């Protein structure tokens, strides 16, 4: 087995134990780490194709790794389960799901049991940043809260974020890494006696009697809440292009789960589609894991994420092509996997400009083109009149720092709704609005050559909500202003401590040491670095770049400061020619990305898969729309779109995009009906209780 895919050393994350749990995949003996899910164990063993679809033989692998799709379904001891949500057990027999599983014998009998019922003051759906902070606010007031989350640990997407957070130090732990914030919140929950958490439990329905159905790993239960909070986050949007269904094409969140949660090196060479923060951060996380990032495309003229996120991957050598999109992905659609991706420039009408296509050899293509709120249960709860609230991405797509604060506010609003008076400071809504803000204006970077022995260069030139640098300076020499959206400014005599360099989430601050060379020919720079000390050997000559990754010259690594108080960030001391000291912002880690001279002949065709579960192609949907179909329920009946295991969670947005392309007003489209059960639920859970599995 290919255990080289295990990440043994990571610059931020601690190592995980060696795999010791034996199981079988299609008769092949493999090992998994204790508590590892099947999909990660298979990827670690070099297995990326889990089976083939019975409709057309298309290879099946991972896509969301979040329980939202059914792409990774396998047979586990004869039962169809999602590989990304099922933990490996010793002796487990996992098989490819090549067709429908065998039904039990006709004479099989089961005992029907009435599900257990539970009353609770507040039911919180989702154990991510918003749900946890709401539960903490309520738990501190003695409210009985039950958190339901489908993952084995609390934290939600925080458990995948190795970078330091933006936002406000006081309000949402800005300057702290997401993985650490998740642990802080989980520890707070554990200390609250009135807050319970059911993990590996999925909410599958809200019913007319104001009760909620959930499925644990062993049984179906009914919960009757006084108030419900839906904080289920968001699911990743997709794209339909030729080859989009190939193994190796999947969501950026899925990639972060493999790499940052389970420390599995899932790729060698990857490409990213989407220049929002999710795509930019995903590319950065790949580089931290030692994976080459060939490039990133964004359809808009500018990236939608923070400029500092884009700049830090550009400095490391990753090209970003704006006004570009992916045209197709190529590879063997049955027995193979992704082998190349073709991109092209698009005009202001988002049409491909002929002759601008380029093809790159890659094994992974990350889709990061936005998020849709997981709000089906919220909509249903409102329909039946249940007292329900929303927080985090379920309420509004924004950054995790905004979700943290959203949870705090919503928790207090729920307390007041329950008759427990608790103040909500007048400025909290304003703070929440700032944390949700899109990037503001960008100003030119105009550094001043100061005569001081040492001083910082702050390359934060875009208005974003962030203030850790102000809090970090021991002498208070960095000032953000009255709003955390203001740009930081430095004044005074710098001590050269490097605290601001170590804490800036955007890696946008470095120090200049003028007193390094008495002759004045060279200067010393202190630069932030998060790729591991082994990748910057002392004495090495590196290719220096400016803040946006443009070549400057060369520099020499003369020291690397790596102390615990720097929070797993190295401070590289780089000697550069004195004329370069104001320009150099970093050094590149890779050479230019070069397209292939002769692209392979496409094997994926020109008619992309839209509905992954039922393998429905775009041409089928276009034909129904042109025939006058405007009801998603009717389309489901005629073309099977949304009929599969994910219940239309992935393809519905794509159908709406196709309708827009056909010139159809989306107001004419009738949405699909939301019905329980909203997630695949084994029938066994309805007839057996925990005592049957003891």
XYZ file of C-alpha atoms in Angstrom:
694
model
C 0.000 0.000 0.000
C 1.114 3.573 -0.673
C 1.698 4.979 2.799
C 3.797 7.766 1.247
C 0.506 9.648 0.983
C 0.467 10.147 4.736
C 1.713 13.591 5.734
C 4.295 12.866 8.414
C 5.448 16.470 8.924
C 3.301 19.561 8.554
C 4.449 23.120 9.319
C 1.357 23.851 11.450
C -0.411 20.613 12.381
C 0.891 18.002 14.825
C 1.508 14.476 13.478
C -1.224 11.856 13.707
C -0.683 8.269 14.914
C 0.382 5.604 12.456
C -2.386 3.505 10.861
C -3.058 0.342 12.865
C -6.711 -0.569 12.128
C -6.963 -3.397 9.552
C -9.824 -3.502 7.050
C -10.516 -4.795 3.546
C -11.314 -2.932 0.358
C -12.440 -5.218 -2.452
C -10.522 -7.980 -0.701
C -7.296 -5.959 -0.428
C -5.968 -5.646 3.147
C -5.383 -2.033 4.197
C -4.680 -0.087 7.363
C -6.442 3.001 8.687
C -5.731 5.360 11.523
C -7.924 4.965 14.578
C -11.090 7.013 13.964
C -10.295 7.665 10.297
C -13.103 7.730 7.738
C -13.071 5.268 4.854
C -12.479 7.861 2.115
C -9.335 9.206 3.779
C -7.986 5.720 4.446
C -8.514 4.786 0.789
C -6.871 7.974 -0.463
C -3.925 7.369 1.862
C -3.547 3.954 0.217
C -3.547 5.525 -3.257
C -7.131 4.426 -4.063
C -9.142 7.266 -5.593
C -11.778 5.340 -7.527
C -14.249 3.739 -5.132
C -16.552 2.170 -7.718
C -18.439 2.733 -10.963
C -21.932 4.050 -11.574
C -24.405 1.378 -12.729
C -25.988 3.744 -15.269
C -22.964 4.397 -17.493
C -19.930 2.915 -15.744
C -18.559 6.322 -14.782
C -15.854 6.184 -12.125
C -16.953 7.281 -8.650
C -14.743 8.838 -5.985
C -15.041 11.823 -3.675
C -16.590 15.222 -4.274
C -17.744 17.074 -1.142
C -16.341 14.923 1.724
C -18.965 16.608 3.875
C -21.908 14.235 3.710
C -23.775 16.495 1.263
C -23.447 14.361 -1.880
C -23.443 10.606 -2.464
C -20.453 10.402 -4.794
C -18.354 8.323 -2.390
C -20.942 5.640 -1.557
C -19.452 2.201 -0.868
C -20.762 -1.080 0.536
C -19.737 -1.480 4.172
C -20.336 -5.021 5.349
C -23.064 -5.175 2.710
C -24.703 -1.817 3.515
C -24.419 1.269 1.244
C -22.818 4.088 3.252
C -20.925 7.289 2.518
C -17.192 6.682 2.701
C -16.545 10.240 3.886
C -18.873 9.887 6.890
C -18.163 6.308 7.971
C -15.259 5.573 10.286
C -13.199 2.455 9.734
C -13.646 -0.377 12.204
C -11.304 -3.301 12.657
C -12.189 -6.072 10.232
C -14.593 -3.900 8.238
C -15.289 -5.200 4.735
C -15.568 -2.334 2.242
C -16.508 -2.993 -1.372
C -17.130 -0.960 -4.480
C -20.790 -0.143 -4.980
C -21.007 -1.220 -8.618
C -24.775 -1.713 -8.547
C -27.727 -1.988 -6.218
C -26.981 -3.940 -3.020
C -28.698 -7.252 -2.480
C -32.007 -7.065 -0.628
C -32.498 -9.174 2.496
C -34.358 -12.493 2.158
C -38.150 -12.322 1.860
C -38.583 -13.980 5.226
C -36.452 -11.379 7.033
C -38.273 -9.869 9.998
C -37.497 -6.908 12.224
C -39.093 -5.509 15.357
C -40.499 -2.021 14.930
C -39.630 0.222 17.853
C -41.067 3.598 18.735
C -38.276 6.203 18.508
C -37.139 7.791 21.741
C -38.352 11.373 22.257
C -36.425 14.199 23.904
C -37.492 17.685 24.986
C -35.017 20.519 25.041
C -35.123 24.305 25.429
C -32.934 25.002 22.408
C -31.918 22.612 19.659
C -28.820 23.783 17.786
C -28.296 22.140 14.419
C -24.615 22.439 13.580
C -21.517 22.381 15.757
C -19.513 24.917 13.790
C -18.454 28.447 14.828
C -21.965 29.941 14.802
C -23.730 27.074 16.566
C -21.047 26.698 19.229
C -20.955 30.385 20.115
C -24.749 30.530 20.368
C -24.711 27.455 22.601
C -22.021 29.010 24.802
C -24.059 32.197 25.286
C -27.140 30.134 26.194
C -25.261 27.641 28.335
C -23.788 30.416 30.448
C -27.376 31.419 31.244
C -28.317 27.915 32.307
C -30.445 27.151 29.239
C -30.742 23.457 28.326
C -29.142 23.241 24.877
C -28.679 20.227 22.638
C -26.164 20.486 19.779
C -26.589 18.030 16.899
C -23.688 17.631 14.469
C -22.905 14.938 11.914
C -19.130 14.984 12.451
C -17.165 13.069 15.127
C -15.930 16.294 16.743
C -17.169 19.824 17.286
C -15.765 22.785 15.389
C -17.216 22.492 11.898
C -14.967 24.005 9.247
C -12.719 25.460 11.960
C -11.121 22.011 12.199
C -9.817 22.465 8.633
C -8.346 25.962 8.910
C -4.605 26.108 9.625
C -4.309 29.846 8.972
C -4.657 32.693 11.435
C -8.043 34.391 11.351
C -8.886 37.911 10.303
C -11.426 40.068 12.128
C -11.301 41.496 15.629
C -9.011 40.169 18.359
C -11.575 41.069 21.023
C -14.662 39.755 19.243
C -13.638 36.642 17.257
C -10.082 35.518 18.117
C -8.435 37.275 15.175
C -4.786 36.284 14.923
C -5.550 32.767 16.211
C -5.507 29.756 13.902
C -8.883 28.276 13.036
C -7.974 24.798 14.313
C -7.145 26.348 17.688
C -10.368 28.367 17.817
C -12.300 25.147 17.242
C -10.599 23.521 20.233
C -11.205 26.600 22.415
C -14.926 26.522 21.640
C -15.219 22.751 22.124
C -13.551 23.046 25.535
C -15.971 25.808 26.541
C -18.920 23.644 25.520
C -17.585 20.718 27.544
C -17.453 22.919 30.662
C -21.131 23.928 30.463
C -23.344 21.467 32.385
C -26.583 22.407 30.596
C -25.185 21.936 27.068
C -25.161 18.471 25.490
C -23.762 17.469 22.111
C -24.804 14.505 19.984
C -22.019 13.911 17.489
C -22.230 11.778 14.339
C -25.926 12.660 14.371
C -27.787 14.083 11.376
C -31.006 16.104 11.400
C -33.163 14.640 8.641
C -36.578 16.266 9.006
C -38.763 18.944 10.569
C -42.385 17.889 10.935
C -45.770 19.595 11.222
C -46.013 18.845 14.950
C -42.901 21.003 15.525
C -40.703 18.003 16.170
C -37.339 17.261 14.586
C -36.111 13.877 13.458
C -32.424 13.014 13.847
C -30.419 9.905 13.083
C -27.546 8.803 15.285
C -25.079 6.094 14.349
C -27.505 3.528 15.760
C -31.077 4.845 15.833
C -33.693 7.384 14.854
C -34.766 9.872 17.540
C -37.383 12.612 17.891
C -36.541 15.974 19.477
C -39.132 18.501 20.613
C -37.423 21.891 21.011
C -38.922 25.088 22.339
C -36.647 27.012 19.957
C -34.424 25.742 17.152
C -31.273 27.338 15.767
C -30.153 26.244 12.304
C -26.408 26.800 11.945
C -25.563 24.079 9.438
C -23.175 26.213 7.419
C -22.964 25.940 3.650
C -22.240 23.481 0.889
C -19.940 24.120 -2.030
C -21.323 25.084 -5.403
C -20.255 23.160 -8.453
C -19.596 23.738 -12.143
C -20.689 21.757 -15.174
C -17.977 21.413 -17.816
C -16.718 18.466 -19.855
C -14.899 16.121 -17.488
C -16.273 17.730 -14.320
C -17.260 14.278 -13.012
C -13.781 12.733 -13.294
C -12.199 11.382 -10.114
C -9.770 14.092 -9.056
C -12.280 16.919 -9.613
C -13.753 17.871 -6.256
C -14.453 20.678 -3.828
C -11.824 22.761 -2.065
C -13.458 21.918 1.265
C -13.080 18.225 0.496
C -9.401 18.817 -0.166
C -8.949 20.651 3.133
C -10.611 17.755 4.952
C -8.173 15.259 3.467
C -5.078 17.387 3.912
C -5.694 19.407 7.094
C -7.950 17.150 9.147
C -6.687 13.714 8.156
C -3.144 14.601 6.991
C -3.462 12.742 3.702
C -1.428 14.051 0.771
C -4.206 13.669 -1.757
C -2.428 15.209 -4.744
C 0.869 15.897 -6.472
C -0.161 18.681 -8.851
C -3.427 20.561 -8.504
C -5.288 23.438 -10.088
C -7.903 25.697 -8.475
C -11.035 27.199 -10.015
C -12.301 30.200 -8.054
C -10.559 33.246 -6.599
C -12.624 33.734 -3.473
C -11.103 33.173 -0.061
C -11.957 29.459 -0.148
C -9.961 28.891 -3.335
C -7.068 31.140 -2.326
C -6.768 29.543 1.111
C -7.103 26.062 -0.385
C -4.142 26.773 -2.665
C -2.103 27.996 0.304
C -2.959 24.914 2.350
C -1.845 22.725 -0.546
C 1.540 24.433 -0.622
C 1.886 23.919 3.135
C 1.307 20.200 2.589
C 4.053 20.058 -0.054
C 1.638 19.828 -2.994
C 2.423 21.764 -6.160
C -0.237 24.297 -7.166
C -0.046 24.772 -10.921
C -2.383 27.750 -11.010
C -5.728 29.345 -10.173
C -8.372 30.861 -12.444
C -11.046 33.397 -11.577
C -13.839 34.341 -14.005
C -14.078 37.933 -12.782
C -11.496 40.622 -13.617
C -10.296 40.560 -9.982
C -10.198 37.894 -7.316
C -13.110 38.099 -4.929
C -11.115 37.088 -1.857
C -8.753 39.171 0.233
C -5.832 40.613 -1.700
C -3.388 39.488 0.995
C -4.523 35.874 0.428
C -3.911 36.230 -3.315
C -0.583 37.982 -2.809
C 0.866 35.329 -0.513
C 0.290 32.508 -3.029
C 1.549 34.693 -5.880
C 4.742 35.301 -3.892
C 5.215 31.553 -3.559
C 5.038 31.220 -7.343
C 1.393 30.328 -8.027
C 0.015 32.144 -11.089
C -3.496 33.615 -10.881
C -5.327 34.147 -14.150
C -8.305 36.502 -13.805
C -10.990 36.718 -16.512
C -10.318 33.018 -17.127
C -12.277 29.847 -16.598
C -11.859 26.100 -16.900
C -12.921 24.803 -20.303
C -12.576 21.066 -19.755
C -10.887 18.365 -17.744
C -9.429 15.305 -19.413
C -8.575 11.796 -18.336
C -9.932 8.274 -18.514
C -13.548 8.578 -17.326
C -13.894 4.883 -16.422
C -10.636 3.315 -15.322
C -8.432 6.348 -14.881
C -8.667 9.777 -13.300
C -7.965 13.413 -14.060
C -4.809 13.982 -16.119
C -5.090 17.538 -17.424
C -7.138 20.707 -17.282
C -7.667 23.269 -20.033
C -8.321 26.930 -19.229
C -9.111 29.914 -21.454
C -9.672 33.644 -21.226
C -13.278 34.897 -21.219
C -14.714 38.217 -22.337
C -17.019 40.567 -20.421
C -19.979 38.344 -21.391
C -18.183 35.323 -19.935
C -17.705 33.790 -23.362
C -14.477 31.942 -24.163
C -12.075 33.924 -26.332
C -10.953 31.628 -29.188
C -7.258 30.794 -29.312
C -6.558 31.573 -25.645
C -6.803 28.024 -24.303
C -3.906 26.418 -22.415
C -3.652 22.896 -21.032
C -1.777 21.887 -17.881
C -0.986 18.436 -16.569
C -2.560 18.000 -13.137
C -4.021 15.196 -11.043
C -6.494 17.307 -9.046
C -8.849 20.168 -9.846
C -10.394 21.993 -6.896
C -13.768 23.661 -7.433
C -14.149 26.769 -5.258
C -16.838 28.834 -6.962
C -18.968 29.852 -4.018
C -21.246 28.414 -1.363
C -24.951 27.758 -0.933
C -26.507 27.879 2.544
C -27.682 24.604 4.065
C -31.109 26.043 4.811
C -33.643 23.350 3.873
C -34.520 22.644 7.511
C -34.741 26.377 8.200
C -37.226 26.846 5.362
C -39.313 23.896 6.525
C -39.293 25.085 10.144
C -40.540 28.503 9.091
C -43.270 26.897 6.983
C -44.696 25.004 9.962
C -44.368 27.926 12.393
C -41.614 26.534 14.611
C -39.723 29.183 16.600
C -36.533 29.080 14.579
C -33.408 31.196 14.125
C -30.484 31.034 11.715
C -26.849 31.951 12.211
C -23.562 31.701 10.354
C -23.555 30.725 6.691
C -27.097 29.364 6.962
C -28.215 32.963 7.496
C -25.668 34.711 5.252
C -22.530 33.482 3.497
C -19.525 35.210 5.048
C -16.203 34.523 6.746
C -15.876 32.259 9.799
C -15.099 35.285 11.979
C -18.513 36.669 11.052
C -20.111 33.302 11.881
C -18.512 33.387 15.333
C -20.011 36.764 16.140
C -23.306 35.902 14.472
C -23.626 32.985 16.873
C -23.008 35.186 19.906
C -25.724 37.656 18.906
C -28.214 34.946 17.969
C -27.638 33.102 21.234
C -28.586 36.188 23.210
C -31.625 36.849 21.015
C -32.842 33.325 21.656
C -32.346 33.818 25.409
C -34.533 36.933 25.315
C -37.108 34.990 23.292
C -37.164 32.408 26.085
C -37.839 35.114 28.658
C -34.285 35.310 29.971
C -33.278 38.989 29.842
C -29.722 39.429 28.637
C -28.337 42.636 27.112
C -27.171 42.844 23.521
C -24.715 45.762 23.266
C -25.850 48.439 20.846
C -22.685 48.200 18.751
C -22.888 44.423 18.206
C -24.984 44.663 15.047
C -22.479 47.164 13.638
C -19.574 44.846 14.520
C -21.378 41.948 12.848
C -21.924 44.002 9.708
C -18.227 44.909 9.551
C -17.168 41.270 9.975
C -19.467 40.316 7.096
C -18.039 43.055 4.877
C -16.661 42.357 1.444
C -13.198 43.764 0.753
C -13.248 47.537 0.383
C -11.065 49.845 -1.646
C -7.427 49.080 -2.444
C -4.763 51.782 -2.365
C -1.312 51.738 -3.982
C 1.554 50.508 -1.831
C 3.950 53.433 -1.384
C 6.668 52.512 1.125
C 8.808 55.190 2.704
C 12.565 54.724 3.095
C 12.920 55.594 6.763
C 16.326 56.361 8.335
C 15.454 54.327 11.466
C 17.645 51.340 12.398
C 14.586 49.071 12.045
C 10.989 49.612 10.960
C 8.018 47.628 9.583
C 6.708 47.642 6.047
C 2.953 47.035 6.167
C 1.639 45.783 2.835
C -1.998 45.712 3.935
C -3.443 47.940 1.218
C -7.031 46.686 1.004
C -9.806 47.494 3.447
C -10.670 44.244 5.220
C -11.825 43.578 8.803
C -8.595 42.882 10.710
C -6.661 44.277 13.693
C -4.208 41.716 15.228
C -1.174 43.844 14.307
C -2.446 46.734 16.417
C -2.950 44.456 19.406
C 0.422 42.724 18.960
C 2.771 45.726 19.020
C 4.115 45.958 22.606
C 4.638 49.725 22.305
C 1.347 50.457 20.560
C 3.043 51.848 17.465
C 0.606 50.337 14.934
C -2.783 52.020 14.670
C -5.767 50.649 12.728
C -8.210 53.426 13.534
C -11.782 53.605 14.746
C -12.914 50.789 12.456
C -11.133 47.462 11.920
C -11.741 48.061 8.203
C -9.214 50.924 8.300
C -5.701 50.343 6.989
C -2.981 49.990 9.648
C -0.409 52.764 10.054
C 2.948 52.757 11.862
C 4.566 55.631 13.717
C 7.334 55.775 16.307
C 10.586 53.946 17.014
C 10.339 50.205 16.289
C 12.000 47.757 18.694
C 12.450 45.105 15.996
C 10.681 42.437 18.078
C 8.789 41.017 15.094
C 5.507 40.525 16.958
C 3.563 42.149 14.129
C 5.316 39.957 11.552
C 4.410 36.845 13.520
C 0.715 37.649 13.970
C -0.448 39.248 10.705
C -3.007 36.794 9.181
C -2.188 38.018 5.681
C 1.598 37.652 6.018
C 1.628 41.278 4.899
C 4.202 42.747 7.317
C 7.983 42.493 7.283
C 10.766 44.374 9.073
C 13.629 46.264 7.454
C 16.943 46.384 9.370
C 19.009 49.311 8.098
C 21.801 48.765 10.635
C 22.698 45.291 9.318
C 25.516 46.343 6.981
C 27.726 49.320 7.961
C 28.739 49.740 4.319
C 25.114 50.241 3.285
C 25.366 47.803 0.388
C 22.913 45.289 1.849
C 19.947 45.311 4.180
C 18.336 42.641 6.315
C 14.648 41.765 6.071
C 12.529 39.784 8.524
C 9.923 37.897 6.482
C 7.052 35.631 7.629
C 7.153 32.024 6.424
C 4.787 29.098 7.104
C 6.088 26.329 4.883
C 8.420 24.646 7.375
C 12.040 25.305 8.276
C 13.328 22.464 6.102
C 12.367 24.396 2.969
C 14.594 27.420 3.688
C 18.125 26.099 4.397
C 20.550 28.509 5.982
C 22.873 30.102 3.481
C 20.566 29.351 0.561
C 20.180 31.860 -2.234
C 16.527 32.433 -3.110
C 14.676 34.222 -5.877
C 13.083 37.309 -4.339
C 9.714 38.740 -5.383
C 7.623 41.798 -4.645
C 4.276 41.766 -2.818
C 2.419 40.448 -5.887
C 4.976 37.826 -6.869
C 6.878 39.733 -9.545
C 10.609 38.912 -9.736
C 13.013 41.302 -7.992
C 16.402 39.606 -7.685
C 18.100 37.309 -5.213
C 18.566 37.154 -1.469
C 20.462 35.034 1.031
C 18.896 33.265 4.031
C 21.113 34.169 6.988
C 18.902 33.007 9.884
C 15.514 31.484 10.677
C 13.787 32.330 13.946
C 11.411 29.614 15.081
C 10.056 30.107 18.604
C 6.886 28.769 20.303
C 5.466 32.262 20.786
C 5.445 32.723 16.988
C 2.576 30.219 16.726
C 4.164 27.864 14.183
C 5.321 30.667 11.913
C 8.976 31.055 11.035
C 10.632 34.456 10.705
C 13.225 34.306 7.942
C 16.120 36.763 8.040
C 16.969 37.523 4.425
C 19.935 39.562 3.224
C 19.119 41.575 0.085
C 20.809 44.351 -1.877
C 19.972 47.666 -0.211
C 18.138 49.026 -3.303
C 15.731 46.057 -3.048
C 14.799 46.432 0.617
C 11.518 48.295 0.040
C 10.436 46.042 -2.818
C 11.171 42.499 -1.637
C 8.179 40.959 0.139
C 9.114 37.291 -0.091
C 10.730 34.613 -2.178
C 9.274 32.117 -4.606
C 9.037 28.372 -3.946
C 8.381 27.116 -7.483
C 9.147 27.857 -11.107
C 6.711 29.025 -13.792
C 3.761 26.810 -14.742
C 4.180 25.648 -18.326
C 1.312 24.361 -20.474
C 1.721 21.140 -22.432
C 2.768 21.540 -26.047
C 0.326 18.955 -27.404
C -2.876 18.544 -25.386
C -4.238 15.007 -25.243
C -7.278 14.109 -27.329
C -10.325 14.616 -25.149
C -11.963 11.445 -23.849
C -14.739 13.152 -21.905
C -16.918 14.519 -24.704
C -18.590 17.920 -24.825
C -21.773 17.128 -22.880
C -21.031 17.495 -19.164
C -22.627 15.634 -16.276
C -24.920 17.930 -14.244
C -26.626 15.512 -11.850
C -23.844 13.362 -10.412
C -26.115 10.952 -8.560
C -28.135 9.964 -11.631
C -25.495 10.820 -14.278
C -27.822 13.234 -16.104
C -26.086 15.296 -18.758
C -26.598 18.932 -19.659
C -28.191 18.151 -23.038
C -31.038 16.273 -21.331
C -31.806 19.238 -19.072
C -31.597 21.732 -21.946
C -34.057 19.623 -23.957
C -36.599 19.611 -21.120
C -36.230 23.353 -20.521
C -36.723 24.055 -24.219
C -39.799 21.825 -24.122
C -41.275 24.192 -21.530
C -40.481 22.501 -18.220
C -40.211 25.109 -15.463
C -40.911 23.029 -12.345
C -37.999 21.307 -10.579
C -40.362 18.561 -9.432
C -41.442 17.907 -13.008
C -37.844 17.946 -14.195
C -37.049 15.421 -11.479
C -39.819 13.125 -12.697
C -38.931 13.436 -16.376
C -35.132 13.468 -16.307
C -34.289 12.100 -12.813
C -32.437 15.313 -11.950
C -32.284 15.470 -8.161
C -33.603 11.924 -7.801
C -30.392 10.560 -6.298
C -28.906 10.292 -2.855
C -28.013 13.971 -2.432
C -31.591 15.041 -3.087
C -30.629 17.740 -5.575
C -28.251 19.544 -3.231
C -25.495 19.659 -5.877
C -27.356 19.851 -9.167
C -30.223 22.252 -8.410
C -27.986 25.316 -8.587
C -26.484 24.041 -11.837
C -29.955 23.618 -13.337
C -30.720 27.246 -12.480
C -27.477 28.321 -14.189
C -28.444 26.380 -17.301
C -31.867 28.043 -17.234
C -30.187 31.462 -17.161
C -28.012 30.440 -20.114
C -31.226 29.548 -21.962
C -32.583 33.045 -21.290
C -35.170 31.854 -18.786
C -36.148 34.186 -15.951
C -35.426 32.316 -12.722
C -38.691 33.646 -11.342
C -40.375 31.184 -13.698
C -38.639 28.204 -12.070
C -40.656 26.462 -9.346
C -38.270 25.114 -6.684
C -38.311 21.478 -5.722
C -40.404 20.420 -2.737
C -38.489 19.969 0.514
C -39.513 16.718 2.157
C -38.125 14.562 4.924
C -35.861 12.741 4.888
C -33.223 15.252 3.861
C -30.313 12.827 4.109
C -29.938 9.148 3.301
C -31.154 7.188 6.313
C -30.774 3.406 6.652
C -34.165 1.830 7.347
C -32.476 -0.151 10.095
C -32.276 3.027 12.165
C -36.065 3.155 12.368
C -36.471 -0.344 13.762
C -33.531 -0.849 16.084
C -32.370 1.021 19.167
C -29.029 1.371 20.878
C -29.587 -1.757 22.941
C -29.717 -3.801 19.730
C -26.176 -2.748 18.878
C -24.650 -3.050 22.329
